[in-house]
Structures are given as C-alpha cells and as structure tokens.
Tab-separated table of C-alpha atoms in Angstrom:
chain	number	residue	atom	x	y	z
U	186	UNK	CA	22.650	-5.455	-1.831
U	187	UNK	CA	19.292	-4.644	-3.310
U	188	UNK	CA	19.020	-0.854	-3.578
U	189	UNK	CA	16.855	-0.105	-6.571
U	190	UNK	CA	14.341	-2.934	-6.868
U	191	UNK	CA	10.957	-2.429	-8.459
U	192	UNK	CA	8.674	-0.671	-6.006
U	193	UNK	CA	9.867	0.768	-8.494
U	194	UNK	CA	-16.649	16.080	-6.663
U	195	UNK	CA	-19.572	17.174	-5.010
U	196	UNK	CA	-20.223	13.525	-4.537
U	197	UNK	CA	-17.925	13.674	-1.521
U	198	UNK	CA	-21.090	14.416	0.406
U	199	UNK	CA	-21.480	10.645	0.506
U	200	UNK	CA	-20.973	9.047	3.902
U	201	UNK	CA	-17.190	9.524	3.709
U	202	UNK	CA	-14.854	11.283	6.100
U	203	UNK	CA	-14.736	14.885	4.799
U	204	UNK	CA	-11.543	15.325	2.784
U	205	UNK	CA	-9.987	17.850	0.439
U	206	UNK	CA	-10.357	17.105	-3.253
U	207	UNK	CA	-7.584	14.916	-4.606
U	208	UNK	CA	-4.924	16.011	-7.033
U	209	UNK	CA	-2.741	14.288	-9.612
U	210	UNK	CA	0.354	16.222	-8.490
U	211	UNK	CA	1.992	13.240	-6.785
U	212	UNK	CA	3.107	10.854	-9.494
U	213	UNK	CA	2.737	7.096	-9.131
U	214	UNK	CA	5.557	4.717	-10.083
U	215	UNK	CA	5.768	3.658	-13.713
U	216	UNK	CA	4.155	0.442	-14.895
U	217	UNK	CA	6.120	-2.784	-14.996
U	218	UNK	CA	6.485	-4.574	-18.308
U	219	UNK	CA	3.402	-6.671	-19.048
U	220	UNK	CA	1.189	-4.837	-16.553
U	221	UNK	CA	-2.518	-4.309	-17.071
U	222	UNK	CA	-3.144	-0.610	-17.718
U	223	UNK	CA	-6.559	0.961	-17.086
U	224	UNK	CA	-7.933	4.378	-16.290
U	225	UNK	CA	-8.900	4.640	-12.646
U	226	UNK	CA	-12.669	4.543	-13.144
U	227	UNK	CA	-12.474	1.358	-15.214
U	228	UNK	CA	-10.054	-0.222	-12.739
U	229	UNK	CA	-12.320	0.558	-9.781
U	230	UNK	CA	-15.241	-0.988	-11.637
U	231	UNK	CA	-13.326	-4.256	-11.958
U	232	UNK	CA	-12.979	-4.800	-8.196
U	233	UNK	CA	-15.599	-7.396	-7.219
U	234	UNK	CA	-18.224	-6.242	-4.725
U	235	UNK	CA	-18.692	-8.400	-1.616
U	236	UNK	CA	-19.489	-8.101	2.064
U	237	UNK	CA	-16.494	-8.196	4.383
U	238	UNK	CA	-15.892	-10.435	7.380
U	239	UNK	CA	-13.055	-10.234	9.899
U	240	UNK	CA	-14.003	-13.509	11.543
U	241	UNK	CA	-10.899	-15.457	12.548
U	242	UNK	CA	-8.418	-12.702	11.671
U	243	UNK	CA	-5.030	-12.698	13.374
U	244	UNK	CA	-2.134	-10.543	12.235
U	245	UNK	CA	0.110	-13.572	12.691
U	246	UNK	CA	-1.760	-15.239	9.821
U	247	UNK	CA	0.394	-13.086	7.508
U	248	UNK	CA	4.057	-13.946	8.102
U	249	UNK	CA	6.180	-10.828	7.829
U	250	UNK	CA	8.808	-9.615	7.576
U	251	UNK	CA	10.532	-12.567	5.860
U	252	UNK	CA	14.016	-12.823	4.291
U	253	UNK	CA	13.008	-10.603	1.411
U	254	UNK	CA	13.826	-10.770	-2.267
U	255	UNK	CA	17.465	-11.628	-1.675
U	256	UNK	CA	17.929	-14.021	1.259
U	257	UNK	CA	21.692	-13.691	0.856
U	258	UNK	CA	21.759	-9.957	1.636
U	259	UNK	CA	20.936	-10.447	5.323
U	260	UNK	CA	18.054	-7.961	5.152
U	261	UNK	CA	14.422	-8.761	5.877
U	262	UNK	CA	11.645	-7.272	3.785
U	263	UNK	CA	11.272	-4.115	5.880
U	264	UNK	CA	14.908	-3.144	5.449
U	265	UNK	CA	14.957	-4.049	1.772
U	266	UNK	CA	12.028	-1.686	1.218
U	267	UNK	CA	13.734	1.045	3.255
U	268	UNK	CA	16.873	0.691	1.130
U	269	UNK	CA	14.906	0.609	-2.141
U	270	UNK	CA	12.742	3.650	-1.351
U	271	UNK	CA	15.405	5.878	0.204
U	272	UNK	CA	15.948	9.208	-1.530
U	273	UNK	CA	19.416	9.163	0.026
U	274	UNK	CA	20.785	5.670	0.696
U	275	UNK	CA	21.336	4.688	4.334
U	276	UNK	CA	24.532	3.103	5.576
U	277	UNK	CA	24.146	-0.671	5.903
U	278	UNK	CA	26.161	-2.334	8.658
U	279	UNK	CA	26.515	-5.989	9.657
U	280	UNK	CA	23.180	-7.714	10.158
U	281	UNK	CA	21.575	-5.173	7.812
U	282	UNK	CA	21.510	-2.506	10.509
U	283	UNK	CA	20.590	0.778	8.836
U	284	UNK	CA	21.676	4.257	9.829
U	285	UNK	CA	21.334	7.633	8.201
U	286	UNK	CA	19.578	7.930	4.863
U	287	UNK	CA	16.579	10.009	3.863
U	288	UNK	CA	13.018	9.152	2.843
U	289	UNK	CA	10.084	11.131	1.462
U	290	UNK	CA	6.735	9.983	2.854
U	291	UNK	CA	4.272	10.663	0.078
U	292	UNK	CA	1.233	10.366	2.376
U	293	UNK	CA	2.143	13.606	4.142
U	294	UNK	CA	5.053	15.057	2.156
U	295	UNK	CA	7.430	14.749	5.105
U	296	UNK	CA	11.163	14.146	4.735
U	297	UNK	CA	12.602	11.762	7.321
U	298	UNK	CA	16.268	11.053	8.077
U	299	UNK	CA	15.827	8.355	10.723
U	300	UNK	CA	14.794	4.860	9.569
U	301	UNK	CA	13.240	4.152	12.977
U	302	UNK	CA	10.645	6.849	12.243
U	303	UNK	CA	9.558	5.187	9.011
U	304	UNK	CA	6.947	2.427	8.816
U	305	UNK	CA	6.470	0.101	5.864
U	306	UNK	CA	2.765	0.303	5.119
U	307	UNK	CA	0.833	-2.474	3.432
U	308	UNK	CA	-1.113	-0.442	0.884
U	309	UNK	CA	-4.145	-2.638	1.553
U	310	UNK	CA	-3.744	-3.446	5.259
U	311	UNK	CA	-3.477	-7.069	6.328
U	312	UNK	CA	-6.809	-6.988	8.164
U	313	UNK	CA	-8.524	-5.408	5.156
U	314	UNK	CA	-6.992	-8.045	2.886
U	315	UNK	CA	-8.318	-10.757	5.221
U	316	UNK	CA	-11.784	-9.205	5.105
U	317	UNK	CA	-11.618	-9.008	1.309
U	318	UNK	CA	-10.657	-12.564	0.430
U	319	UNK	CA	-7.303	-13.424	2.009
U	320	UNK	CA	-9.042	-15.451	4.735
U	321	UNK	CA	-9.447	-18.189	2.110
U	322	UNK	CA	-5.789	-18.156	1.043
U	323	UNK	CA	-3.055	-20.561	2.010
U	324	UNK	CA	-0.487	-19.459	4.564
U	325	UNK	CA	2.109	-19.292	1.778
U	326	UNK	CA	-0.014	-16.900	-0.286
U	327	UNK	CA	-0.640	-14.684	2.730
U	328	UNK	CA	3.117	-14.570	3.342
U	329	UNK	CA	3.696	-13.636	-0.302
U	330	UNK	CA	1.144	-10.850	0.052
U	331	UNK	CA	2.647	-9.495	3.270
U	332	UNK	CA	6.128	-9.308	1.710
U	333	UNK	CA	5.224	-8.324	-1.859
U	334	UNK	CA	8.087	-6.296	-3.317
U	335	UNK	CA	7.509	-7.219	-6.948
U	336	UNK	CA	4.732	-4.626	-7.323
U	337	UNK	CA	5.578	-0.975	-6.763
U	338	UNK	CA	2.343	-0.201	-4.935
U	339	UNK	CA	2.164	-3.068	-2.431
U	340	UNK	CA	4.542	-1.780	0.254
U	341	UNK	CA	5.388	1.859	0.861
U	342	UNK	CA	7.758	3.642	3.233
U	343	UNK	CA	5.848	6.388	5.076
U	344	UNK	CA	5.984	8.247	8.367
U	345	UNK	CA	5.054	6.105	11.333
U	346	UNK	CA	2.370	8.564	12.401
U	347	UNK	CA	0.494	8.380	9.085
U	348	UNK	CA	0.716	4.606	8.958
U	349	UNK	CA	-0.630	4.327	12.489
U	350	UNK	CA	-3.355	6.847	11.776
U	351	UNK	CA	-4.430	4.733	8.792
U	352	UNK	CA	-4.332	1.464	10.776
U	353	UNK	CA	-6.595	-1.035	8.960
U	354	UNK	CA	-8.982	1.502	7.408
U	355	UNK	CA	-10.039	1.610	3.772
U	356	UNK	CA	-10.502	4.799	1.678
U	357	UNK	CA	-14.089	5.235	2.897
U	358	UNK	CA	-12.599	5.817	6.352
U	359	UNK	CA	-9.091	7.232	5.844
U	360	UNK	CA	-7.054	9.060	3.225
U	361	UNK	CA	-3.531	10.480	3.342
U	362	UNK	CA	-3.396	13.909	4.983
U	363	UNK	CA	-1.710	15.421	1.907
U	364	UNK	CA	-4.427	16.175	-0.682
U	365	UNK	CA	-1.916	15.948	-3.536
U	366	UNK	CA	-1.390	12.281	-2.606
U	367	UNK	CA	-5.024	11.247	-2.975
U	368	UNK	CA	-5.115	10.281	-6.641
U	369	UNK	CA	-1.905	8.286	-6.389
U	370	UNK	CA	-3.156	6.589	-3.231
U	371	UNK	CA	-6.486	5.562	-4.754
U	372	UNK	CA	-4.689	4.313	-7.860
U	373	UNK	CA	-2.295	2.210	-5.798
U	374	UNK	CA	-5.039	0.890	-3.520
U	375	UNK	CA	-7.034	-0.165	-6.584
U	376	UNK	CA	-3.973	-1.718	-8.231
U	377	UNK	CA	-3.274	-3.785	-5.116
U	378	UNK	CA	-6.853	-5.016	-4.844
U	379	UNK	CA	-6.812	-6.060	-8.500
U	380	UNK	CA	-3.343	-7.614	-8.318
U	381	UNK	CA	-4.409	-9.920	-5.496
U	382	UNK	CA	-8.023	-10.516	-6.553
U	383	UNK	CA	-9.446	-8.821	-3.462
U	384	UNK	CA	-12.988	-7.527	-3.144
U	385	UNK	CA	-14.502	-4.267	-1.885
U	386	UNK	CA	-17.556	-3.715	0.267
U	387	UNK	CA	-20.218	-1.205	-0.760
U	388	UNK	CA	-18.911	1.752	1.274
U	389	UNK	CA	-15.390	1.224	-0.027
U	390	UNK	CA	-16.584	0.855	-3.618
U	391	UNK	CA	-18.605	4.071	-3.329
U	392	UNK	CA	-15.581	5.942	-1.976
U	393	UNK	CA	-13.327	4.637	-4.717
U	394	UNK	CA	-15.842	5.666	-7.368
U	395	UNK	CA	-16.025	9.200	-5.959
U	396	UNK	CA	-12.282	9.611	-5.991
U	397	UNK	CA	-11.994	8.020	-9.423
U	398	UNK	CA	-14.336	10.674	-10.801
U	399	UNK	CA	-12.140	13.404	-9.333
U	400	UNK	CA	-8.927	11.691	-10.495
U	401	UNK	CA	-9.908	11.237	-14.113
U	402	UNK	CA	-6.323	11.421	-15.414
U	403	UNK	CA	-5.015	8.742	-13.024
U	404	UNK	CA	-3.928	5.493	-14.664
U	405	UNK	CA	-3.736	2.164	-12.817
U	406	UNK	CA	-1.011	-0.377	-13.554
U	407	UNK	CA	-1.069	-3.848	-12.076
U	408	UNK	CA	0.124	-7.365	-12.751
U	409	UNK	CA	-1.932	-10.232	-11.291
U	410	UNK	CA	-0.055	-11.974	-8.492
U	411	UNK	CA	1.152	-15.511	-9.263
C-alpha cells in the first residue's frame, strides 16, 4: 500500500479580494531531486502571460480519479492521496475503503478525522488549467494532470468547505482563509503552473506578483511534467 509517496504590501490595493498579508509560517514540502529551484518572484515572472478562454470546457475532459500510482493496491487517486497525506493513517479495508485517520488541512488549519469531510483539491483547478493551456492537450495529458501525484503541490487534501469555496478561482479571486498559508499556497500554485507549462492572465499575474513581493523568502520547487 502506498502510504508515504511524494506529495511529499500596500500593493494589495490592486483589484484583488481584500486579504490579510501572507506569512511564511506554513512550510511547503521539500523539493524533489532534480527540481528547478527559484525564489517566488523569479518563478512568477516565468509564467507566460496570455488571455484565458473557457470555450469548450467540460470537467469530464479531465479523467479522474484513475487507478493511481499503484494499480495493484485497489485504491484510486483520491484514496492514495488521502493515505499519503494523513497525519494519522486511516484503516484500509477491502476495496480501499478508508475509515478513521486524521488530516491537517493547511488552507484553514483544521484537523479532520473523517475522510468523507476531506476533498482532494487540484492546486490549479481543472477549469483554470483548461483556460490556461490544457484545452490544447491530449486526453492522456489531461488525465495525467488530473491525477498528478509525482509533484507534492499538484493535489492536496483539504477541508471540503475550503475546496468548494475556492471552486475554480485563481489567486486574484480566492486565497486560503488562513493567512499563514498564503505564501505556501502562492508558491505551490506557481510551481504547478510552471510544471505543466500553463499561462496566467493579467489579473492573476498581478495578484501573484503582489504576493511574491510579500513572500520574499518563499522558494518554488518544480519539475517539468513529462
């Protein structure tokens, strides 16, 4: 069973949702071997700027959850991520049915002991990925994106309420409710965009630049997707 896979500012007056200043208190996962390593400002500057279009988007265009990293374990991607990110391992019954366990949702700092109350968030939502370049991908690449467990930042176990509050919004529109999570979140958002060669629109790029200035000690690690 896979249990420990790699997962693992005054300028805010811009047209952003008003938010508390970010902090570096919530640590991001360590870099994988061979990862690109950049400070956040430089990483943000590398995201290509482009207009977004949601024309033709359907959630079904991104197949998920698939059989995961280990097809033999009987767990789909969602449950593999739940097992990997648990702070206390859940019991795993036949058919990969999970019970018990504990998780810490870094978006809001909440501890959860019921896997049904945890969502697996796509760091860059599927609709946002479509808008930012995934519309031109093959179905196989979109499936790889939707089930990406080989990068620590791509999928994250968080409370259902924060994931549903975020929906398909980018950092110009939504940030985690816990201010201490902001620098980590922006770093992981940026890492995911760079890993998959996705673009940002002007409002998103402006928001990322504002947070990058406030998160000057944040470092971004990413490995380009195959």
